[in-house]
Coordinates of N, CA and C in Angstrom, one line a residue:
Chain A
X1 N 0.8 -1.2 0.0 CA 0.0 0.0 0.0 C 0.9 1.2 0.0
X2 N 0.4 2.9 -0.4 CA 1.1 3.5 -0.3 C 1.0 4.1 1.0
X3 N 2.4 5.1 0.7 CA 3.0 5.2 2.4 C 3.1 6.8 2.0
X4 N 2.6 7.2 3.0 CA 3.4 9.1 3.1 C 3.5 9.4 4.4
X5 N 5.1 9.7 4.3 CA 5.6 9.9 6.1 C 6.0 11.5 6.3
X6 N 5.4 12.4 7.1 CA 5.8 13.4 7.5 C 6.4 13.4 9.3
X7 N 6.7 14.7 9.2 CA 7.9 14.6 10.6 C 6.5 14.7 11.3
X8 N 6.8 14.1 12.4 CA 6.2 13.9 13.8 C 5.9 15.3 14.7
X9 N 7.0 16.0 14.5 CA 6.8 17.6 14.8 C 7.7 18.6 14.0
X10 N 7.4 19.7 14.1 CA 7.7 21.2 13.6 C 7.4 22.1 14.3
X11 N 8.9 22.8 14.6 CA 8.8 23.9 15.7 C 9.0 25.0 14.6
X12 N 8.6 26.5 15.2 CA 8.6 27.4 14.4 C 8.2 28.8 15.5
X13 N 9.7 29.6 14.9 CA 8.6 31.0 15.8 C 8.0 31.8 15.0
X14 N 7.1 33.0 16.2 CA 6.0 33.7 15.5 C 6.7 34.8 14.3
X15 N 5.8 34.5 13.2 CA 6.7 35.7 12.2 C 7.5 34.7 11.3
X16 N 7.8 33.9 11.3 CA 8.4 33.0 10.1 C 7.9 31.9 9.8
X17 N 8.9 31.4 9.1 CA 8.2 30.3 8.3 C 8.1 28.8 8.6
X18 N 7.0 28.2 8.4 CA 7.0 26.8 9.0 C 6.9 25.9 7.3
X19 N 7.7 24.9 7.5 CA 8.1 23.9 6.3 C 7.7 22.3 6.6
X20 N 6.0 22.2 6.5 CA 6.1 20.5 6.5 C 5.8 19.7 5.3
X21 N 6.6 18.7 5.4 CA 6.7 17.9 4.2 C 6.0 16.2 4.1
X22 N 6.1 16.1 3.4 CA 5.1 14.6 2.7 C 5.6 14.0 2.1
X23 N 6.4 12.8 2.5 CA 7.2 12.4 1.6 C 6.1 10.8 0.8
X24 N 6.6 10.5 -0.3 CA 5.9 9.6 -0.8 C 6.1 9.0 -2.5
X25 N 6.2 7.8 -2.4 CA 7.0 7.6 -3.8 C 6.3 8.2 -5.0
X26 N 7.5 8.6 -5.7 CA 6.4 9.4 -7.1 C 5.6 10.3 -7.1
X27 N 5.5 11.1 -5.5 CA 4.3 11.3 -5.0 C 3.9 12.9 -6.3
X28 N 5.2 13.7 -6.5 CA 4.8 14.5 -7.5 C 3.8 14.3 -8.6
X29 N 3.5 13.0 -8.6 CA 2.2 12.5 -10.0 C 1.0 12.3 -9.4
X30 N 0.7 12.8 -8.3 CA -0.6 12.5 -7.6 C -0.7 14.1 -7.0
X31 N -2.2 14.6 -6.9 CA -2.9 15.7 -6.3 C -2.6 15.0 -4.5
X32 N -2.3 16.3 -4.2 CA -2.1 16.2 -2.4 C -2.8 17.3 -2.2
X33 N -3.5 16.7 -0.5 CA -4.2 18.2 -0.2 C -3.8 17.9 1.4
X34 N -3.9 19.1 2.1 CA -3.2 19.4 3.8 C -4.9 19.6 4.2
X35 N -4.5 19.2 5.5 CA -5.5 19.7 6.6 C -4.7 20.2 7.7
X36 N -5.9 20.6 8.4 CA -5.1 21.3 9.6 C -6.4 20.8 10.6
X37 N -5.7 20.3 12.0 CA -6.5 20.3 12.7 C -6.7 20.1 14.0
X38 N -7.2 21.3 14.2 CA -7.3 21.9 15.9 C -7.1 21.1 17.0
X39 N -6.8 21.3 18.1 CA -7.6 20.5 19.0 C -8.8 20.5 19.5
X40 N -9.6 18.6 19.4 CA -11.2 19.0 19.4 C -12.1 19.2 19.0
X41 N -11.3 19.5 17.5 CA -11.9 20.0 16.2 C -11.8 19.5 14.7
X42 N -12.4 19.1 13.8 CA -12.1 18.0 13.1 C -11.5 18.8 11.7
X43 N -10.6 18.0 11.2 CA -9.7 18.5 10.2 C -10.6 19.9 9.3
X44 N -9.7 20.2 9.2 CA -10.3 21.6 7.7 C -9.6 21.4 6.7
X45 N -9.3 21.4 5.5 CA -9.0 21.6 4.2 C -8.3 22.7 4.3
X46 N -6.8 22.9 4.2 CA -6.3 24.5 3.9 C -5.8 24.4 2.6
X47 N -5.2 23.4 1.7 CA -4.6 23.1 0.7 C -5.3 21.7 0.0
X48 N -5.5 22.1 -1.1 CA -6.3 20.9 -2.2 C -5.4 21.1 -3.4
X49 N -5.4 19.7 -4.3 CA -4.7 19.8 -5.9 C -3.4 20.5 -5.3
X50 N -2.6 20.2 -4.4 CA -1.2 20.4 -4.6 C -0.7 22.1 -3.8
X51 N -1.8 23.0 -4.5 CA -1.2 24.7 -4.3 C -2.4 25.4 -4.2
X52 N -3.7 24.9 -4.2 CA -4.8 25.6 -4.4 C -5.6 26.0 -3.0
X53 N -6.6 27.0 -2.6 CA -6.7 26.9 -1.4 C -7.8 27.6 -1.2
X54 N -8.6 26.8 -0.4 CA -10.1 27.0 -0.5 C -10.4 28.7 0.4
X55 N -11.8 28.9 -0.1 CA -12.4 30.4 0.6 C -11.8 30.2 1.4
X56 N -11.4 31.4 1.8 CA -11.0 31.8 3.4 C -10.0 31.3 4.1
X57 N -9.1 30.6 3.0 CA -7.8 29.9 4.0 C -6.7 31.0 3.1
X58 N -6.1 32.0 4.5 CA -4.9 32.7 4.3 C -3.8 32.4 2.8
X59 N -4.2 33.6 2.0 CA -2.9 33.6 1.5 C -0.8 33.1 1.9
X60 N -1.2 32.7 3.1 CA 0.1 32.8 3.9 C 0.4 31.1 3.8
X61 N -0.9 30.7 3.4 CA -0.9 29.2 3.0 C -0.5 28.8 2.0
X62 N 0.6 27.7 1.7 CA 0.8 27.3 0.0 C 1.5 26.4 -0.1
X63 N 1.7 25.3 -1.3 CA 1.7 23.7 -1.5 C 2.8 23.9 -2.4
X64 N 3.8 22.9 -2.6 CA 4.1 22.4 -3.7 C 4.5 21.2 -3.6
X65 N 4.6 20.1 -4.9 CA 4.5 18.8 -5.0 C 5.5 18.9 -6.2
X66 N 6.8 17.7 -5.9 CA 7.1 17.6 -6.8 C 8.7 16.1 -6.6
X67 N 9.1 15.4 -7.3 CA 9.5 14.4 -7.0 C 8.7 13.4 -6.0
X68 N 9.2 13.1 -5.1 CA 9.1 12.6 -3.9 C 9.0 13.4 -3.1
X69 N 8.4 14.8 -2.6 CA 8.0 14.9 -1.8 C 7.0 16.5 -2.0
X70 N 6.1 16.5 -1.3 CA 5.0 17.4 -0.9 C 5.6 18.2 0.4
X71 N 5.1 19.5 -0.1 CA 5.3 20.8 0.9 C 4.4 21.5 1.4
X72 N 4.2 21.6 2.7 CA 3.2 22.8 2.8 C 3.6 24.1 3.5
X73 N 4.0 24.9 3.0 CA 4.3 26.2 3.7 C 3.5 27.1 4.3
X74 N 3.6 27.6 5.6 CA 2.9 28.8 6.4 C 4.2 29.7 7.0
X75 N 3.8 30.7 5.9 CA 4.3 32.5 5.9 C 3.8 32.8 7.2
X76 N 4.8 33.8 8.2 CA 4.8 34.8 9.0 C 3.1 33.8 9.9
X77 N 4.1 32.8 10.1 CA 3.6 32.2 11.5 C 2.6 32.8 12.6
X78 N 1.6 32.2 12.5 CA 0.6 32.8 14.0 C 0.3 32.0 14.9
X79 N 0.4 32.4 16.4 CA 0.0 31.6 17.0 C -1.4 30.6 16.9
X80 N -1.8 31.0 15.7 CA -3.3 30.3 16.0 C -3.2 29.0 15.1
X81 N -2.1 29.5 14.5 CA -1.4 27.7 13.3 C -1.1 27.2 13.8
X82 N -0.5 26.7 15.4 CA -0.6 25.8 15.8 C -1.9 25.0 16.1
X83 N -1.1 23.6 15.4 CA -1.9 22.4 15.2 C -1.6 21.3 14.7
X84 N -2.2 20.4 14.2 CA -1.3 19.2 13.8 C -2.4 19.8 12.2
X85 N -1.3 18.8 11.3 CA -1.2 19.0 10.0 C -1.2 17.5 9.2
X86 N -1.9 17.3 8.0 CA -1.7 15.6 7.5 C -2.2 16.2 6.6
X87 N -1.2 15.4 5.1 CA -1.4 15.6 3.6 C -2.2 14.2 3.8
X88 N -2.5 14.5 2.2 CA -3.3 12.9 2.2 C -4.0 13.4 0.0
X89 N -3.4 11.4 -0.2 CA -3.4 11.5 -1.9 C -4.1 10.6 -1.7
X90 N -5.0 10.4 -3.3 CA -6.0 9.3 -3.8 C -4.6 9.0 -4.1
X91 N -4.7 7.2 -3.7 CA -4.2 6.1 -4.8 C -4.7 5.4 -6.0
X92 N -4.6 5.7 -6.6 CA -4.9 5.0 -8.0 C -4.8 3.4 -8.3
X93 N -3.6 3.1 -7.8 CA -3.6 1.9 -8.2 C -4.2 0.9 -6.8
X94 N -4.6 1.3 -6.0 CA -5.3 0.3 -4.8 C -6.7 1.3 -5.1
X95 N -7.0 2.6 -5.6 CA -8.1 3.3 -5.2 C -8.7 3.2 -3.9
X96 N -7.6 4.1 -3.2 CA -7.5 4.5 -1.6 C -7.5 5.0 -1.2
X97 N -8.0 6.1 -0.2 CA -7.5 7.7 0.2 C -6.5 7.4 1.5
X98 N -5.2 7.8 1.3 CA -4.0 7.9 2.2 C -3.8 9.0 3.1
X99 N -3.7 9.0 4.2 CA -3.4 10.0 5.3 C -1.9 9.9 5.4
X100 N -1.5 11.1 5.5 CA 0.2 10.8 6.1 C 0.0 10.3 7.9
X101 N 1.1 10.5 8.4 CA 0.7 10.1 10.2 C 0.1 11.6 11.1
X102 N 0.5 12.7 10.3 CA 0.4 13.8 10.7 C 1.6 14.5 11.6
X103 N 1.6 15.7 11.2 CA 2.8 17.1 12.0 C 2.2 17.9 13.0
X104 N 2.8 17.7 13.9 CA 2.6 19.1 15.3 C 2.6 20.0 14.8
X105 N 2.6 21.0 14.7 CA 3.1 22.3 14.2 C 2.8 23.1 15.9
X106 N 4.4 23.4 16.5 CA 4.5 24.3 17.4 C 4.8 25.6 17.2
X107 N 4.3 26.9 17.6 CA 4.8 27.7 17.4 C 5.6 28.4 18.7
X108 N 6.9 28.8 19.0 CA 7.3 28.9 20.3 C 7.0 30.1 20.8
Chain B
X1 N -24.3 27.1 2.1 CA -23.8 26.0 3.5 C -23.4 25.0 3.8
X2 N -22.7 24.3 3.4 CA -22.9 22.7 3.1 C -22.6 22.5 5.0
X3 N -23.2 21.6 5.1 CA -23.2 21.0 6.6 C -23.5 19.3 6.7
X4 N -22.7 19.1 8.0 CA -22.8 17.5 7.7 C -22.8 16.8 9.1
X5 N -23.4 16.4 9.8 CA -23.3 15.9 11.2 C -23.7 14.5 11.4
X6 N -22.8 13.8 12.1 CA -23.0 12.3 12.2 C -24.0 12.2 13.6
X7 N -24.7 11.0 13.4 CA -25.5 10.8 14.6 C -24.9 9.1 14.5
X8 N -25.7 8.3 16.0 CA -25.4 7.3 16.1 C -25.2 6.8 17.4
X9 N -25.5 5.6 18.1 CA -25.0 5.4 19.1 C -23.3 5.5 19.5
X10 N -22.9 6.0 20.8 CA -21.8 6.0 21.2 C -21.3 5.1 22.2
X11 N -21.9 4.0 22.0 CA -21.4 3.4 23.1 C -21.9 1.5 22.5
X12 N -21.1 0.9 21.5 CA -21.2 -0.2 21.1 C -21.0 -1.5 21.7
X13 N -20.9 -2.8 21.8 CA -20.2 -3.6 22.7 C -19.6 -4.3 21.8
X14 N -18.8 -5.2 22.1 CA -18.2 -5.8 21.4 C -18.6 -7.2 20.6
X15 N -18.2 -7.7 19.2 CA -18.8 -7.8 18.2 C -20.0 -7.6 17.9
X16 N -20.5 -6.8 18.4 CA -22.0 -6.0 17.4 C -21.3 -5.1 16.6
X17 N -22.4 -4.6 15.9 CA -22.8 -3.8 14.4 C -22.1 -2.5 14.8
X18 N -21.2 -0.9 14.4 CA -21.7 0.0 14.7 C -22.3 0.5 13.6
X19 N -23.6 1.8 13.6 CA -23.9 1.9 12.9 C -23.7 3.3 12.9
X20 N -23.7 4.3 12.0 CA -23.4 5.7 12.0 C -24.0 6.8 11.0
X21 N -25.1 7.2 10.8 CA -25.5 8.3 9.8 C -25.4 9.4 10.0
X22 N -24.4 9.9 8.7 CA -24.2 11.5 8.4 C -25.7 12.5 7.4
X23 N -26.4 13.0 8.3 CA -27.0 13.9 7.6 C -26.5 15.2 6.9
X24 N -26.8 15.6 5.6 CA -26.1 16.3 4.8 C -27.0 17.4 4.5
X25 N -26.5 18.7 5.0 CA -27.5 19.9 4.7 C -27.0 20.6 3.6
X26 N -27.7 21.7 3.0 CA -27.0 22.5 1.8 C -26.6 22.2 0.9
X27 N -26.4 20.7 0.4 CA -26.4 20.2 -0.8 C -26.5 18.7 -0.8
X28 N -27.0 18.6 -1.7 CA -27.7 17.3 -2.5 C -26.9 16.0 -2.5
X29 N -27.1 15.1 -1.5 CA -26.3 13.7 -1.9 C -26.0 13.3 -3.1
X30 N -26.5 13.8 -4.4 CA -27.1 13.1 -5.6 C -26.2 13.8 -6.3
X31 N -25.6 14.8 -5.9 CA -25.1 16.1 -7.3 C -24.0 15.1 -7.5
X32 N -23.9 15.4 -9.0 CA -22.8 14.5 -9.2 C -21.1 15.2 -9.0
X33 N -20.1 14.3 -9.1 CA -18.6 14.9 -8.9 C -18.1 14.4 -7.6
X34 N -19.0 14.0 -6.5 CA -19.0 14.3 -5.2 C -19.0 13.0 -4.4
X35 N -18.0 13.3 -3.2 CA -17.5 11.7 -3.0 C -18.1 12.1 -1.5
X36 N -18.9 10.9 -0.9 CA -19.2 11.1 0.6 C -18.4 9.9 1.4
X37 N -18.0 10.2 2.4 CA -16.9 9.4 2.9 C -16.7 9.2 4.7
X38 N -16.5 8.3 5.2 CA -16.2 7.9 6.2 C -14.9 8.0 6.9
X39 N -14.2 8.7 7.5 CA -13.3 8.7 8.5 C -12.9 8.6 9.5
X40 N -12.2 7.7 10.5 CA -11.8 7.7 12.0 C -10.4 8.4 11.8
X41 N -10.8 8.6 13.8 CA -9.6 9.2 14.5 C -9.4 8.2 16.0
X42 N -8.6 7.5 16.3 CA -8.4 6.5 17.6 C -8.0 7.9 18.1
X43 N -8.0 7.7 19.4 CA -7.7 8.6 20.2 C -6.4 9.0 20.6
X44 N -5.8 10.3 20.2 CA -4.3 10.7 20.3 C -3.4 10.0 18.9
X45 N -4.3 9.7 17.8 CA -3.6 9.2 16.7 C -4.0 9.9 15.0
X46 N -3.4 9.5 14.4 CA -3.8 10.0 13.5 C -5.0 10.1 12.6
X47 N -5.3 10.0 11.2 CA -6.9 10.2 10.6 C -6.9 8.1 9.9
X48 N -8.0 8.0 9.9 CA -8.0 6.7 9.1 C -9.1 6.8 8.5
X49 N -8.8 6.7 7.2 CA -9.5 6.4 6.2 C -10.1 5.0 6.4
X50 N -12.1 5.0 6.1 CA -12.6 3.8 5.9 C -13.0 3.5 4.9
X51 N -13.8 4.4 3.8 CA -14.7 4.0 2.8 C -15.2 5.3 2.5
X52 N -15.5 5.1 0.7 CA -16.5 6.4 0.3 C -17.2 5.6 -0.5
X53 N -18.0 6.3 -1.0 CA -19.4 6.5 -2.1 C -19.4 7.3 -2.9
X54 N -19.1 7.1 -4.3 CA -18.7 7.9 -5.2 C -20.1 8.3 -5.7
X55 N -20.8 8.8 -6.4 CA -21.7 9.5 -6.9 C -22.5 8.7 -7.7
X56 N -21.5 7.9 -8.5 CA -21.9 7.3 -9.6 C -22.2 5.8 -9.5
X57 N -22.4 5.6 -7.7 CA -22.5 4.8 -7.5 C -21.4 3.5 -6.6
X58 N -20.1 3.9 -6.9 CA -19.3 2.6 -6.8 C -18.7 3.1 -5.2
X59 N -18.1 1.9 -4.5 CA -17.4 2.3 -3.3 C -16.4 1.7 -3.0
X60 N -15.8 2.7 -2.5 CA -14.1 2.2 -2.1 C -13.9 1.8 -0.6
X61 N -13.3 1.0 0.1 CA -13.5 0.7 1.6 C -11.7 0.5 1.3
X62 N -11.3 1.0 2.6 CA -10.0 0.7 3.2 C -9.1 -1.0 3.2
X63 N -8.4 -1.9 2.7 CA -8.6 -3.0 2.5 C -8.8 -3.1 3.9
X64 N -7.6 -2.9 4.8 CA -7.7 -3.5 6.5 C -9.2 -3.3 7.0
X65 N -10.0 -2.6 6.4 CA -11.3 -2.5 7.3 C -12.8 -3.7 6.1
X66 N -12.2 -3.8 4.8 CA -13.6 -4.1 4.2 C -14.3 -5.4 4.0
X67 N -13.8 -5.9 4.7 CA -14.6 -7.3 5.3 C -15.5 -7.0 6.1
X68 N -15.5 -5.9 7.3 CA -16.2 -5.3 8.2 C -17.3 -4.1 7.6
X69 N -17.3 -3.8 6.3 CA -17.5 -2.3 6.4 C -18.9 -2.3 4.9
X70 N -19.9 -1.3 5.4 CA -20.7 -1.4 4.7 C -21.2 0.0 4.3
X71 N -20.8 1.3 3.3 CA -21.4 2.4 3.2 C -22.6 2.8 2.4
X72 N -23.7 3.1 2.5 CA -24.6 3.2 1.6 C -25.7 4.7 1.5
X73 N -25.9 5.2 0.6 CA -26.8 6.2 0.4 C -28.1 6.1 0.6
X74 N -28.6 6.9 1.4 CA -30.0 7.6 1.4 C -30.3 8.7 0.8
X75 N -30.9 8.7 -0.9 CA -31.0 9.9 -1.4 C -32.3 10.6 -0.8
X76 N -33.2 9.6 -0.4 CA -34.7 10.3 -0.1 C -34.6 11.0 1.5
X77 N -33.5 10.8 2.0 CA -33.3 11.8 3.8 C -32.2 12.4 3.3
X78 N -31.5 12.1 2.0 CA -30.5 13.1 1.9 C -29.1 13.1 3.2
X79 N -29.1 11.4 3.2 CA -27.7 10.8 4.2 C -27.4 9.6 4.1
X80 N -26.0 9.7 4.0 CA -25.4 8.2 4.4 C -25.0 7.5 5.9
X81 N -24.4 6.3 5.5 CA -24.5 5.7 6.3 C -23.3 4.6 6.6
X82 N -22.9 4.2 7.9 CA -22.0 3.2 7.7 C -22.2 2.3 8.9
X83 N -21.8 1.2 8.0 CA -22.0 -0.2 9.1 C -20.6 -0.3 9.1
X84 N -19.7 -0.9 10.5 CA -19.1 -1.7 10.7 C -19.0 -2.8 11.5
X85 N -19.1 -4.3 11.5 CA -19.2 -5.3 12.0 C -18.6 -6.0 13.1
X86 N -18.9 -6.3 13.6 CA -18.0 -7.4 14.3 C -16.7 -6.5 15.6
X87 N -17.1 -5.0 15.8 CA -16.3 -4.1 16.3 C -15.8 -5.2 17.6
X88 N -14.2 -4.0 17.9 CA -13.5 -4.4 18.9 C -13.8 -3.3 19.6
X89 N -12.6 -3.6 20.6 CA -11.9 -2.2 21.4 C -11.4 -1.4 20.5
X90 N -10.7 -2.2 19.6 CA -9.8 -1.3 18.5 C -10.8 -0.1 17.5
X91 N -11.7 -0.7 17.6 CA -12.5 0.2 17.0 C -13.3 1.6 17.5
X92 N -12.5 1.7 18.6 CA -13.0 3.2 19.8 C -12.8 4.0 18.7
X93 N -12.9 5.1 18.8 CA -12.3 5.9 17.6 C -13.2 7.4 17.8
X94 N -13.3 8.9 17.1 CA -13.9 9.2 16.6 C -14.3 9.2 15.1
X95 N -15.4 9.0 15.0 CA -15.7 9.3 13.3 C -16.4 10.2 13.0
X96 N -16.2 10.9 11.5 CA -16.1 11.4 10.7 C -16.9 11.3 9.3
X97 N -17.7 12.4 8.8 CA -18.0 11.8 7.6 C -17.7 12.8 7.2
X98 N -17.7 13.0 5.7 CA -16.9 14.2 5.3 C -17.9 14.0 3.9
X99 N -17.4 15.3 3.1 CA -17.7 15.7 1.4 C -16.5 15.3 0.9
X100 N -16.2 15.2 -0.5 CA -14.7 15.1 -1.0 C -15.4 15.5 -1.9
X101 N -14.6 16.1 -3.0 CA -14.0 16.8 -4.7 C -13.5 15.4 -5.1
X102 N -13.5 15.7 -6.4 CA -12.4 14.9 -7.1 C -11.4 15.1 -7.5
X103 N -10.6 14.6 -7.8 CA -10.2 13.4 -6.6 C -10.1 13.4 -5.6
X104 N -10.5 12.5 -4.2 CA -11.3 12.8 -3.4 C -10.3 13.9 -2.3
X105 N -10.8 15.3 -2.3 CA -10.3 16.1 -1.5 C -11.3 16.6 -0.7
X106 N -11.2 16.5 1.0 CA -12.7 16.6 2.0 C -12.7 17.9 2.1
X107 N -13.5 18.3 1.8 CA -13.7 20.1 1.9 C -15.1 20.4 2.7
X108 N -15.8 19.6 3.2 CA -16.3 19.9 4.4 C -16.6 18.4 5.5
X109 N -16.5 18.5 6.5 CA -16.8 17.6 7.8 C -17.3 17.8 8.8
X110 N -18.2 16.5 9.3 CA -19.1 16.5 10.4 C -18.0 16.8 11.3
X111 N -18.6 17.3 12.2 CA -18.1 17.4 14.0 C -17.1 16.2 14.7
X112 N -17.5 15.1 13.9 CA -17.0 14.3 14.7 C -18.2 13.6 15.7
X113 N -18.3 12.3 16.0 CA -18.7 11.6 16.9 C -17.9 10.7 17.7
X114 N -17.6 10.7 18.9 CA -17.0 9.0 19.4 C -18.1 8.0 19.8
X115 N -17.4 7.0 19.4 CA -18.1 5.7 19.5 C -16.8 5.1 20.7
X116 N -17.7 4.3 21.8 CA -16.4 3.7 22.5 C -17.5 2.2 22.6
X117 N -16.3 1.2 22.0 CA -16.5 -0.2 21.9 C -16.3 -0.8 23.2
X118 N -17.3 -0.7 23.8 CA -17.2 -2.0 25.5 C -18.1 -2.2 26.3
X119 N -18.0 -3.4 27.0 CA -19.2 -4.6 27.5 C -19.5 -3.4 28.6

């Protein structure tokens, strides 16, 4: 089955930049989308199709996909980004939906 | 508005049924493109994917879960639904139903329910 492993945590202070990744074979040939999600609170969509980003999720949000691995970047850090974070791709060849394990995202 | 909230008993025993219906406001089970779908959360762990219902009819279930797992539409209440069988403990979880895009990306979700599996 496929596998997509991101770090377990990501520290970041307020005002810069936080870098979590998705790693996964090939994974550049497949659409990845990020969630984010609170505690208590059930995932939200901030990133779909790789770079694209639904109403009302911050320009400060942004994707890229390419080789083996998936990016999701958040610009000038807020305390309120802290949260855990998980990409997640259709597989094609099992026709699956894959979660990564998911990222902490701390802000200090 | 699209909105989506699971109902269901929370408190299963072990090997019985659970059963779990997402009612879907603001838009139409039927419209096509649109994937409805099933997701857990075990407690302090990550998301797990169970099963969806694609529009056009066909469904996809998780292999580790689809011996167990049964999703089906109600277009006339405008909700689905999910069976899982034979539950454990393992099966505590919160779940989740969600909307997906295609390919399946969830762009809206129920609240969340827990179910906790015990005698």
């Amino acid at each position: 089955s496929y596998l997509l492993t991101q770090p377990p945590s990501v520290s970041v202070a307020p005002r810069k930049t936080a870098t979590i990744t998705c790693a996964g074979n090939n994974i550049g040939g497949k659409s990845v989308h990020w969630y984010q999600q609170q505690p208590g609170q059930a995932p939200m969509l901030v990133i779909y199709y790789n770079n694209d980003r639904p109403s009302g999720i911050p320009e400060r949000f942004s994707g890229s996909n390419s080789g083996n691995t998936a990016t999701l970047t958040i610009s000038r850090v807020e305390a309120g980004d802290e949260a855990d974070y998980y990409c997640q791709v259709w597989d094609s060849a099992t026709d699956c939906v894959v979660f990564g394990g998911g990222t902490k995202l701390t802000v200090l | 508005q699209v909105q989506l909230q699971e109902s269901g008993p929370g408190l299963v025993k072990p090997s019985q049924t659970l059963s779990l219906t997402c009612t879907v406001s603001g838009d139409s089970i039927s419209t096509s493109g649109y994937y409805w779908s099933w997701i857990r959360q075990h407690p302090e762990k990550g998301l797990e994917w169970i099963g969806l219902f694609y529009f056009s009819g066909s469904t996809y279930y998780n292999p580790s879960l689809k011996s167990r797992v049964t999703i089906s539409l109600d277009t006339s209440e405008n909700q689905f639904s999910l069976k899982l069988n034979s539950v454990t403990a393992a099966d505590t979880a919160v779940y989740y139903c969600a909307r997906g895009l295609a390919p399946p990306a969830f762009d809206y979700w129920g609240p969340g329910t827990l179910v906790t599996v015990s005698s």
